[in-house]
mmCIF file of C-alpha atoms in Angstrom:
data_model
loop_
_atom_site.group_PDB
_atom_site.id
_atom_site.type_symbol
_atom_site.label_atom_id
_atom_site.label_comp_id
_atom_site.label_asym_id
_atom_site.label_seq_id
_atom_site.Cartn_x
_atom_site.Cartn_y
_atom_site.Cartn_z
ATOM 1 C CA MET A 159 0.245 0.123 -0.076
ATOM 2 C CA SER A 160 1.941 3.084 -1.143
ATOM 3 C CA LEU A 161 -0.173 6.160 -1.476
ATOM 4 C CA LEU A 162 0.706 8.304 -4.695
ATOM 5 C CA ARG A 163 -0.270 11.442 -4.214
ATOM 6 C CA LEU A 164 -1.980 12.983 -1.214
ATOM 7 C CA SER A 165 -4.376 16.756 -1.170
ATOM 8 C CA LEU A 166 -4.918 18.940 1.774
ATOM 9 C CA THR A 167 -7.455 21.760 1.531
ATOM 10 C CA ASP A 168 -7.780 23.932 4.979
ATOM 11 C CA PHE A 169 -6.537 21.461 6.836
ATOM 12 C CA ARG A 170 -4.696 22.201 10.509
ATOM 13 C CA ASN A 171 -1.975 25.128 8.948
ATOM 14 C CA HIS A 172 -2.491 23.106 5.362
ATOM 15 C CA ALA A 173 -4.648 25.770 3.032
ATOM 16 C CA VAL A 174 -4.172 23.850 0.008
ATOM 17 C CA ALA A 175 -1.349 21.735 -0.511
ATOM 18 C CA GLU A 176 0.028 18.223 -2.828
ATOM 19 C CA LEU A 177 2.374 15.833 -2.575
ATOM 20 C CA ILE A 178 3.221 13.533 -5.461
ATOM 21 C CA ALA A 179 4.901 10.815 -3.633
ATOM 22 C CA ALA A 180 6.780 7.369 -4.558
ATOM 23 C CA PRO A 181 7.215 3.444 -2.563
ATOM 24 C CA GLY A 182 10.129 2.871 -0.633
ATOM 25 C CA LEU A 183 11.019 6.274 2.104
ATOM 26 C CA VAL A 184 9.104 9.792 1.531
ATOM 27 C CA ALA A 185 10.800 12.667 4.557
ATOM 28 C CA LEU A 186 9.065 15.299 5.918
ATOM 29 C CA TYR A 187 11.822 17.627 7.460
ATOM 30 C CA GLY A 188 11.341 21.819 8.415
ATOM 31 C CA ASP A 189 11.474 23.604 11.658
ATOM 32 C CA ASN A 190 8.306 22.814 14.364
ATOM 33 C CA GLY A 191 5.152 23.894 14.073
ATOM 34 C CA ALA A 192 5.289 23.562 9.607
ATOM 35 C CA GLY A 193 2.995 21.411 9.830
ATOM 36 C CA LYS A 194 5.260 17.698 9.075
ATOM 37 C CA THR A 195 2.950 16.131 12.047
ATOM 38 C CA ASN A 196 -0.819 17.889 10.450
ATOM 39 C CA ILE A 197 1.184 15.819 6.901
ATOM 40 C CA LEU A 198 0.862 12.433 9.188
ATOM 41 C CA GLU A 199 -2.687 12.530 10.377
ATOM 42 C CA ALA A 200 -4.179 13.493 7.242
ATOM 43 C CA ILE A 201 -3.137 10.226 5.900
ATOM 44 C CA SER A 202 -3.945 8.563 9.217
ATOM 45 C CA LEU A 203 -7.484 9.899 8.973
ATOM 46 C CA LEU A 204 -7.568 7.967 5.779
ATOM 47 C CA ALA A 205 -8.155 4.460 7.338
ATOM 48 C CA PRO A 206 -10.586 3.662 9.838
ATOM 49 C CA GLY A 207 -10.898 5.776 13.145
ATOM 50 C CA ARG A 208 -10.057 9.367 14.746
ATOM 51 C CA GLY A 209 -6.528 9.276 13.637
ATOM 52 C CA LEU A 210 -3.340 9.610 14.864
ATOM 53 C CA ARG A 211 -4.316 12.387 17.491
ATOM 54 C CA ARG A 212 -7.658 11.613 18.249
ATOM 55 C CA ALA A 213 -8.880 15.280 17.683
ATOM 56 C CA PRO A 214 -12.138 16.622 17.299
ATOM 57 C CA LEU A 215 -13.072 17.097 13.688
ATOM 58 C CA SER A 216 -13.782 20.906 14.284
ATOM 59 C CA GLU A 217 -9.889 21.455 15.411
ATOM 60 C CA MET A 218 -8.629 20.478 12.529
ATOM 61 C CA VAL A 219 -10.741 22.483 10.313
ATOM 62 C CA ARG A 220 -7.797 25.617 9.003
ATOM 63 C CA ASP A 221 -7.971 28.964 11.170
ATOM 64 C CA GLY A 222 -9.849 31.001 9.256
ATOM 65 C CA ALA A 223 -11.587 28.401 6.625
ATOM 66 C CA GLY A 224 -15.389 28.383 5.611
ATOM 67 C CA GLY A 225 -15.490 25.572 8.434
ATOM 68 C CA GLY A 226 -14.860 22.806 6.793
ATOM 69 C CA PHE A 227 -11.467 20.519 5.359
ATOM 70 C CA ALA A 228 -10.951 17.838 2.708
ATOM 71 C CA ILE A 229 -8.556 14.876 2.555
ATOM 72 C CA PHE A 230 -8.110 13.231 -0.544
ATOM 73 C CA ALA A 231 -4.922 10.369 -1.777
ATOM 74 C CA GLU A 232 -4.480 7.871 -5.038
ATOM 75 C CA VAL A 233 -3.523 5.444 -2.776
ATOM 76 C CA GLU A 234 -1.815 2.409 -4.424
ATOM 77 C CA ALA A 235 -3.847 -0.829 -3.158
ATOM 78 C CA GLY A 236 -1.925 -3.922 -4.703
ATOM 79 C CA ALA A 237 -0.018 -4.928 -7.348
ATOM 80 C CA ASP A 238 -2.969 -5.622 -9.463
ATOM 81 C CA LEU A 239 -4.920 -3.587 -9.348
ATOM 82 C CA PRO A 240 -5.910 0.291 -10.254
ATOM 83 C CA PRO A 241 -5.029 3.335 -7.724
ATOM 84 C CA VAL A 242 -7.936 3.725 -5.482
ATOM 85 C CA ALA A 243 -9.581 7.419 -4.448
ATOM 86 C CA LEU A 244 -10.199 7.914 -1.332
ATOM 87 C CA GLY A 245 -11.558 10.528 0.291
ATOM 88 C CA THR A 246 -12.528 12.151 3.749
ATOM 89 C CA GLY A 247 -13.084 15.706 5.826
ATOM 90 C CA VAL A 248 -15.733 17.340 6.968
ATOM 91 C CA GLU A 249 -18.494 20.503 5.101
ATOM 92 C CA ALA A 250 -19.149 23.560 6.563
ATOM 93 C CA ALA A 251 -22.995 22.951 6.922
ATOM 94 C CA GLN A 252 -22.135 19.624 9.039
ATOM 95 C CA PRO A 253 -19.076 20.313 11.198
ATOM 96 C CA GLY A 254 -20.027 18.026 13.556
ATOM 97 C CA ARG A 255 -20.614 14.956 10.550
ATOM 98 C CA ARG A 256 -17.168 13.293 9.086
ATOM 99 C CA LEU A 257 -17.853 11.988 5.044
ATOM 100 C CA VAL A 258 -15.838 9.900 3.706
ATOM 101 C CA ARG A 259 -15.416 8.695 -0.938
ATOM 102 C CA ILE A 260 -14.112 6.545 -1.953
ATOM 103 C CA ASN A 261 -14.007 5.827 -5.837
ATOM 104 C CA SER A 262 -16.482 8.891 -5.865
ATOM 105 C CA ALA A 263 -19.174 7.248 -3.904
ATOM 106 C CA GLY A 264 -20.090 8.011 -0.710
ATOM 107 C CA ALA A 265 -19.044 4.665 2.506
ATOM 108 C CA ALA A 266 -18.567 4.652 5.957
ATOM 109 C CA ALA A 267 -15.577 5.124 7.595
ATOM 110 C CA SER A 268 -15.030 1.398 8.758
ATOM 111 C CA ALA A 269 -14.268 0.222 4.388
ATOM 112 C CA LEU A 270 -12.002 2.813 4.284
ATOM 113 C CA GLY A 271 -10.318 -0.765 6.193
ATOM 114 C CA GLU A 272 -10.837 -2.470 3.117
ATOM 115 C CA TRP A 273 -8.223 -0.693 1.094
ATOM 116 C CA ILE A 274 -5.510 1.151 3.341
ATOM 117 C CA ALA A 275 -4.041 0.053 6.502
ATOM 118 C CA VAL A 276 -2.180 2.654 8.281
ATOM 119 C CA LEU A 277 0.153 2.309 11.331
ATOM 120 C CA TRP A 278 1.859 4.590 13.373
ATOM 121 C CA LEU A 279 4.389 5.690 15.597
ATOM 122 C CA THR A 280 4.250 9.220 17.683
ATOM 123 C CA PRO A 281 6.508 11.028 20.241
ATOM 124 C CA ALA A 282 3.109 10.883 22.208
ATOM 125 C CA MET A 283 2.838 7.087 22.425
ATOM 126 C CA ASP A 284 6.100 7.332 24.240
ATOM 127 C CA ARG A 285 4.522 6.159 27.188
ATOM 128 C CA LEU A 286 2.000 3.491 25.816
ATOM 129 C CA PHE A 287 3.625 1.247 28.659
ATOM 130 C CA VAL A 288 3.317 3.675 31.440
ATOM 131 C CA ASP A 289 -0.207 5.091 30.615
ATOM 132 C CA THR A 290 -3.300 4.195 31.281
ATOM 133 C CA ALA A 291 -4.351 0.448 30.188
ATOM 134 C CA GLY A 292 -7.416 1.858 28.071
ATOM 135 C CA ASN A 293 -5.048 3.068 25.919
ATOM 136 C CA ARG A 294 -2.936 0.116 25.779
ATOM 137 C CA ARG A 295 -6.046 -1.582 24.630
ATOM 138 C CA ARG A 296 -6.987 1.601 22.324
ATOM 139 C CA PHE A 297 -3.114 1.434 20.860
ATOM 140 C CA LEU A 298 -3.618 -2.538 20.515
ATOM 141 C CA ASP A 299 -7.439 -2.295 18.639
ATOM 142 C CA ARG A 300 -5.934 0.133 16.456
ATOM 143 C CA LEU A 301 -3.391 -3.142 15.557
ATOM 144 C CA VAL A 302 -6.462 -5.606 14.808
ATOM 145 C CA LEU A 303 -7.825 -3.158 13.136
ATOM 146 C CA ALA A 304 -4.832 -3.329 10.426
ATOM 147 C CA LEU A 305 -5.691 -6.554 10.280
ATOM 148 C CA ASP A 306 -9.366 -7.436 10.583
ATOM 149 C CA PRO A 307 -11.296 -4.587 8.981
ATOM 150 C CA ARG A 308 -14.616 -5.469 10.925
ATOM 151 C CA HIS A 309 -13.198 -4.760 14.426
ATOM 152 C CA ALA A 310 -14.631 -1.717 14.948
ATOM 153 C CA GLN A 311 -17.943 -2.806 14.071
ATOM 154 C CA HIS A 312 -18.218 -5.255 16.359
ATOM 155 C CA GLY A 313 -16.332 -2.715 18.841
ATOM 156 C CA ASN A 314 -19.076 -0.416 18.441
ATOM 157 C CA ARG A 315 -22.018 -2.112 18.343
ATOM 158 C CA TYR A 316 -20.583 -3.801 22.137
ATOM 159 C CA GLU A 317 -19.544 -0.352 23.507
ATOM 160 C CA ALA A 318 -23.089 0.865 22.302
ATOM 161 C CA ALA A 319 -25.266 -2.554 23.730
ATOM 162 C CA MET A 320 -22.864 -2.064 27.164
ATOM 163 C CA ARG A 321 -24.222 1.770 27.461
ATOM 164 C CA ALA A 322 -27.743 0.867 26.745
ATOM 165 C CA ARG A 323 -27.365 -2.058 29.598
ATOM 166 C CA GLY A 324 -25.951 0.188 31.875
ATOM 167 C CA LYS A 325 -29.179 3.245 31.209
ATOM 168 C CA LEU A 326 -31.515 0.336 32.250
ATOM 169 C CA LEU A 327 -29.442 -1.497 35.244
ATOM 170 C CA ALA A 328 -30.231 2.039 36.706
ATOM 171 C CA ASP A 329 -33.436 1.489 37.209
ATOM 172 C CA LEU A 330 -32.995 -2.027 39.280
ATOM 173 C CA PRO A 331 -34.961 -3.979 40.095
ATOM 174 C CA ALA A 332 -37.248 -2.375 37.397
ATOM 175 C CA ALA A 333 -35.403 -3.204 35.074
ATOM 176 C CA ASP A 334 -37.114 -5.264 32.058
ATOM 177 C CA PRO A 335 -34.917 -8.828 32.538
ATOM 178 C CA GLN A 336 -35.582 -10.007 29.130
ATOM 179 C CA TRP A 337 -34.330 -6.524 27.275
ATOM 180 C CA LEU A 338 -31.205 -6.643 30.517
ATOM 181 C CA ALA A 339 -30.821 -10.269 28.187
ATOM 182 C CA SER A 340 -31.273 -8.887 25.004
ATOM 183 C CA LEU A 341 -28.484 -6.499 25.717
ATOM 184 C CA GLU A 342 -25.880 -8.574 27.426
ATOM 185 C CA ALA A 343 -26.785 -11.209 24.470
ATOM 186 C CA GLN A 344 -25.305 -8.937 22.157
ATOM 187 C CA MET A 345 -21.958 -7.697 24.368
ATOM 188 C CA ALA A 346 -21.443 -11.399 24.599
ATOM 189 C CA GLU A 347 -22.034 -11.936 20.280
ATOM 190 C CA HIS A 348 -19.163 -8.887 20.055
ATOM 191 C CA GLY A 349 -17.640 -8.583 23.068
ATOM 192 C CA ALA A 350 -16.062 -12.407 21.945
ATOM 193 C CA ALA A 351 -15.904 -11.820 18.582
ATOM 194 C CA MET A 352 -13.649 -8.223 19.726
ATOM 195 C CA ASP A 353 -11.469 -10.520 22.207
ATOM 196 C CA ALA A 354 -11.282 -13.492 19.134
ATOM 197 C CA ALA A 355 -9.328 -11.009 17.096
ATOM 198 C CA ARG A 356 -7.209 -9.814 20.094
ATOM 199 C CA GLN A 357 -6.275 -12.513 20.455
ATOM 200 C CA LYS A 358 -5.352 -13.455 17.105
ATOM 201 C CA THR A 359 -3.000 -10.938 16.323
ATOM 202 C CA LEU A 360 -1.210 -11.342 19.500
ATOM 203 C CA ALA A 361 -1.011 -14.172 18.696
ATOM 204 C CA ALA A 362 0.816 -13.128 15.769
ATOM 205 C CA LEU A 363 2.631 -10.535 16.465
ATOM 206 C CA SER A 364 4.689 -13.078 18.585
ATOM 207 C CA ALA A 365 4.990 -15.448 16.262
ATOM 208 C CA GLU A 366 7.067 -12.029 14.328
ATOM 209 C CA LEU A 367 8.685 -10.370 17.588
ATOM 210 C CA ALA A 368 9.773 -13.825 17.785
ATOM 211 C CA GLU A 369 12.145 -14.360 15.062
ATOM 212 C CA GLN A 370 13.239 -10.902 15.231
ATOM 213 C CA PRO A 371 17.506 -9.944 16.872
ATOM 214 C CA ASP A 372 17.190 -8.989 20.494
ATOM 215 C CA ALA A 373 19.463 -5.664 18.632
ATOM 216 C CA PRO A 374 19.162 -3.104 17.646
ATOM 217 C CA PHE A 375 15.397 -2.690 18.744
ATOM 218 C CA ALA A 376 14.996 -4.557 22.042
ATOM 219 C CA ARG A 377 11.604 -7.177 21.790
ATOM 220 C CA PRO A 378 8.747 -6.996 24.016
ATOM 221 C CA ARG A 379 6.879 -10.141 24.577
ATOM 222 C CA LEU A 380 3.347 -9.744 25.339
ATOM 223 C CA ALA A 381 -0.225 -11.504 26.706
ATOM 224 C CA LEU A 382 -3.620 -10.137 27.079
ATOM 225 C CA VAL A 383 -4.439 -9.888 31.324
ATOM 226 C CA ASP A 384 -7.962 -9.136 32.961
ATOM 227 C CA SER A 385 -9.068 -6.082 35.378
ATOM 228 C CA ASP A 386 -6.979 -8.472 37.966
ATOM 229 C CA GLY A 387 -3.838 -8.863 36.298
ATOM 230 C CA ALA A 388 -4.102 -12.796 35.395
ATOM 231 C CA VAL A 389 -3.309 -13.185 31.980
ATOM 232 C CA ARG A 390 -5.967 -13.954 29.407
ATOM 233 C CA ALA A 391 -4.847 -17.466 27.952
ATOM 234 C CA THR A 392 -8.162 -18.163 25.729
ATOM 235 C CA PRO A 393 -10.716 -16.319 24.006
ATOM 236 C CA TRP A 394 -14.059 -16.042 25.181
ATOM 237 C CA GLU A 395 -16.400 -17.777 24.335
ATOM 238 C CA ALA A 396 -19.954 -16.402 23.383
ATOM 239 C CA GLU A 397 -22.186 -17.730 25.645
ATOM 240 C CA ALA A 398 -19.142 -17.947 29.323
ATOM 241 C CA LEU A 399 -19.526 -14.006 28.766
ATOM 242 C CA ARG A 400 -23.282 -13.701 28.716
ATOM 243 C CA ALA A 401 -23.028 -15.391 31.968
ATOM 244 C CA LEU A 402 -20.285 -13.399 33.224
ATOM 245 C CA TYR A 403 -22.719 -10.051 32.784
ATOM 246 C CA ALA A 404 -25.626 -12.134 33.934
ATOM 247 C CA GLU A 405 -24.391 -12.278 37.453
ATOM 248 C CA ARG A 406 -22.685 -9.286 38.078
ATOM 249 C CA ARG A 407 -25.975 -7.473 36.961
ATOM 250 C CA ARG A 408 -25.959 -5.971 40.975
ATOM 251 C CA ILE A 409 -22.310 -5.680 41.215
ATOM 252 C CA ASP A 410 -22.503 -2.917 37.908
ATOM 253 C CA ALA A 411 -25.549 -1.336 38.502
ATOM 254 C CA ALA A 412 -23.879 -0.373 42.157
ATOM 255 C CA ALA A 413 -20.929 0.256 40.292
ATOM 256 C CA GLY A 414 -22.640 2.178 37.522
ATOM 257 C CA ARG A 415 -20.453 0.409 34.653
ATOM 258 C CA ALA A 416 -20.212 -3.217 33.546
ATOM 259 C CA THR A 417 -17.024 -3.962 35.917
ATOM 260 C CA ALA A 418 -15.686 -6.990 33.625
ATOM 261 C CA GLY A 419 -15.115 -7.967 30.013
ATOM 262 C CA PRO A 420 -12.752 -7.765 27.053
ATOM 263 C CA HIS A 421 -13.697 -3.818 27.768
ATOM 264 C CA ARG A 422 -11.440 -4.385 30.573
ATOM 265 C CA ASP A 423 -8.684 -6.328 29.284
ATOM 266 C CA ASP A 424 -5.458 -4.691 29.362
ATOM 267 C CA LEU A 425 -1.627 -5.234 27.459
ATOM 268 C CA LEU A 426 0.718 -6.601 29.165
ATOM 269 C CA ALA A 427 4.588 -6.002 27.637
ATOM 270 C CA GLU A 428 7.861 -7.155 29.170
ATOM 271 C CA HIS A 429 11.402 -6.938 27.870
ATOM 272 C CA ALA A 430 11.739 -10.702 26.003
ATOM 273 C CA LEU A 431 15.465 -11.056 26.882
ATOM 274 C CA SER A 432 15.550 -9.327 31.141
ATOM 275 C CA GLY A 433 12.111 -10.110 31.513
ATOM 276 C CA ARG A 434 11.436 -7.486 33.280
ATOM 277 C CA ALA A 435 8.320 -5.389 33.013
ATOM 278 C CA ALA A 436 7.624 -3.029 30.435
ATOM 279 C CA ALA A 437 6.633 -0.088 32.325
ATOM 280 C CA ARG A 438 9.654 -0.916 34.520
ATOM 281 C CA CYS A 439 12.263 -0.845 31.589
ATOM 282 C CA SER A 440 14.584 2.858 30.803
ATOM 283 C CA THR A 441 13.178 5.248 28.521
ATOM 284 C CA GLY A 442 14.946 4.109 25.486
ATOM 285 C CA GLU A 443 14.454 -0.258 26.201
ATOM 286 C CA GLN A 444 10.994 1.493 26.416
ATOM 287 C CA LYS A 445 10.578 3.488 23.212
ATOM 288 C CA ALA A 446 12.881 0.572 21.576
ATOM 289 C CA MET A 447 10.628 -2.179 22.487
ATOM 290 C CA LEU A 448 7.555 -0.200 20.841
ATOM 291 C CA LEU A 449 9.135 0.234 17.515
ATOM 292 C CA SER A 450 10.171 -3.519 17.357
ATOM 293 C CA LEU A 451 5.841 -3.877 18.200
ATOM 294 C CA ILE A 452 5.563 -1.639 15.351
ATOM 295 C CA LEU A 453 7.754 -2.310 12.726
ATOM 296 C CA ALA A 454 6.765 -6.681 13.497
ATOM 297 C CA HIS A 455 3.338 -5.785 13.430
ATOM 298 C CA SER A 456 3.812 -4.609 9.854
ATOM 299 C CA ASP A 457 5.160 -7.558 9.108
ATOM 300 C CA CYS A 458 2.080 -9.437 10.497
ATOM 301 C CA VAL A 459 -0.213 -7.144 8.099
ATOM 302 C CA ALA A 460 1.888 -7.758 5.127
ATOM 303 C CA ARG A 461 1.660 -11.432 5.750
ATOM 304 C CA ALA A 462 -2.079 -11.412 5.915
ATOM 305 C CA ARG A 463 -3.483 -8.873 3.930
ATOM 306 C CA GLY A 464 -0.624 -9.181 0.767
ATOM 307 C CA SER A 465 0.280 -5.665 1.160
ATOM 308 C CA ARG A 466 2.523 -3.533 3.539
ATOM 309 C CA PRO A 467 0.755 -0.868 5.512
ATOM 310 C CA VAL A 468 1.461 2.951 5.633
ATOM 311 C CA LEU A 469 3.872 3.313 8.248
ATOM 312 C CA LEU A 470 4.079 7.090 9.611
ATOM 313 C CA LEU A 471 7.209 7.782 12.294
ATOM 314 C CA ASP A 472 6.729 10.813 13.486
ATOM 315 C CA GLU A 473 9.893 12.379 15.500
ATOM 316 C CA VAL A 474 11.150 9.113 15.232
ATOM 317 C CA ALA A 475 14.337 9.117 13.284
ATOM 318 C CA ALA A 476 15.624 11.828 15.940
ATOM 319 C CA HIS A 477 15.741 9.407 19.255
ATOM 320 C CA LEU A 478 17.951 7.112 17.309
ATOM 321 C CA ASP A 479 21.397 7.062 17.563
ATOM 322 C CA PRO A 480 22.858 7.592 14.210
ATOM 323 C CA SER A 481 24.182 2.967 13.436
ATOM 324 C CA ARG A 482 20.234 3.010 15.089
ATOM 325 C CA ARG A 483 18.813 4.660 12.885
ATOM 326 C CA ALA A 484 20.649 4.116 9.697
ATOM 327 C CA ALA A 485 19.390 0.139 10.953
ATOM 328 C CA LEU A 486 15.751 1.505 11.158
ATOM 329 C CA TYR A 487 15.724 2.654 7.173
ATOM 330 C CA GLU A 488 17.599 -0.310 6.319
ATOM 331 C CA ARG A 489 15.197 -2.362 7.803
ATOM 332 C CA ILE A 490 11.882 -0.382 6.495
ATOM 333 C CA ALA A 491 13.605 0.321 3.268
ATOM 334 C CA ALA A 492 14.124 -3.568 2.748
ATOM 335 C CA GLN A 493 10.105 -3.805 4.010
ATOM 336 C CA GLY A 494 8.998 -2.369 0.973
ATOM 337 C CA GLY A 495 5.274 -0.604 0.944
ATOM 338 C CA GLN A 496 5.860 2.979 1.633
ATOM 339 C CA ALA A 497 7.105 5.056 4.713
ATOM 340 C CA TRP A 498 6.896 8.582 5.898
ATOM 341 C CA LEU A 499 9.205 9.845 8.619
ATOM 342 C CA THR A 500 9.028 13.387 9.932
ATOM 343 C CA GLY A 501 12.200 15.487 11.378
ATOM 344 C CA THR A 502 13.411 19.354 11.754
ATOM 345 C CA GLU A 503 16.310 18.585 10.242
ATOM 346 C CA ALA A 504 17.030 17.421 6.174
ATOM 347 C CA ALA A 505 20.712 15.927 7.578
ATOM 348 C CA LEU A 506 18.545 13.101 9.774
ATOM 349 C CA PHE A 507 17.492 11.505 6.374
ATOM 350 C CA ALA A 508 20.566 12.013 4.001
ATOM 351 C CA ASP A 509 21.522 8.294 3.996
ATOM 352 C CA MET A 510 18.079 7.122 3.718
ATOM 353 C CA PRO A 511 18.308 3.657 1.259
ATOM 354 C CA GLY A 512 16.425 2.810 -1.918
ATOM 355 C CA THR A 513 13.949 5.012 -3.410
ATOM 356 C CA VAL A 514 13.038 8.661 -0.682
ATOM 357 C CA THR A 515 10.599 10.958 -1.628
ATOM 358 C CA ARG A 516 11.642 14.151 0.338
ATOM 359 C CA PHE A 517 9.546 17.313 1.422
ATOM 360 C CA ARG A 518 11.052 20.790 3.172
ATOM 361 C CA ILE A 519 7.869 21.706 4.831
ATOM 362 C CA ALA A 520 7.697 25.668 5.865
ATOM 363 C CA GLY A 521 5.033 27.452 7.480
ATOM 364 C CA GLY A 522 2.281 25.387 5.626
ATOM 365 C CA ARG A 523 4.162 25.307 2.030
ATOM 366 C CA ILE A 524 5.699 22.093 0.797
ATOM 367 C CA ALA A 525 8.273 21.839 -1.169
ATOM 368 C CA ALA A 526 10.680 18.711 -3.077
ATOM 369 C CA GLY A 527 13.413 19.014 -1.524
#
């Protein structure tokens, strides 16, 4: 998967911008605040989800614009397929509603996942291993989504049924038991599907990571754990989940939330070589493990879908020493596909191997360079 052309209109600090890129490495360099990360964010919005910043749509509209923005891309989706046109944005009349078009036809945001997978690593993710369980769970779900575009639908339906169940539980004991059972059955169906997809993704990731060397990027060992920290060795079955929700109605009513289930699971990571919990490793080790994880996931997607995802690596090069930076470039160039990298200096990208497309970004203006 590669972006052949990317066009932005009134997105963040870019009034009108167009980038023509080739498969391989794409280097974006310029001063802080020039708009480099904004370009990566625009690319991330071509996949399902809220993008790499998870920002409200209203924040993405350029200051002084008319209330809307547009992102358009031509994507090389496969060697034997013609480029596909993907577009997303908002209109001034409906600033809170995201619009999606695929080959000029309206589509749901979830349909984007059939055509493109996008993985990213940003400075904000550096704290993943010491962050909240909710943020790690969202990170894992993004990894799953790149392998299984249906994962978002199961997640949305699970959340909707859980919210409806919560409202009914607030009226216990007067709540309709049949309606509660129906909602719990929906949660169980979609929760089991979510959990199976997570377990399958972690198994694939673990297999890829096991093939990687311990240097130059430390390998993490991964597991899914429940809210009590116990490792989840087998996926949830729908019937077991349904029984769990039914048993915990009074507990959940008192707590004001569903206290058990796939929505409470967490991603556990430890340094594969030392066995130390990732949260207790040094900052450098945590960054290395995160980078190793993203690269292994790119391999998983390529193996499962037959085409490599688009990689977005924001300010990664600046935090690596020259030998690790060179190793990173060699690896992603050898993998194939397309990777977009940002940095403040052109020198960070001077020794990139293979085909390299370079852009200098300054004040929302883009120049090939």
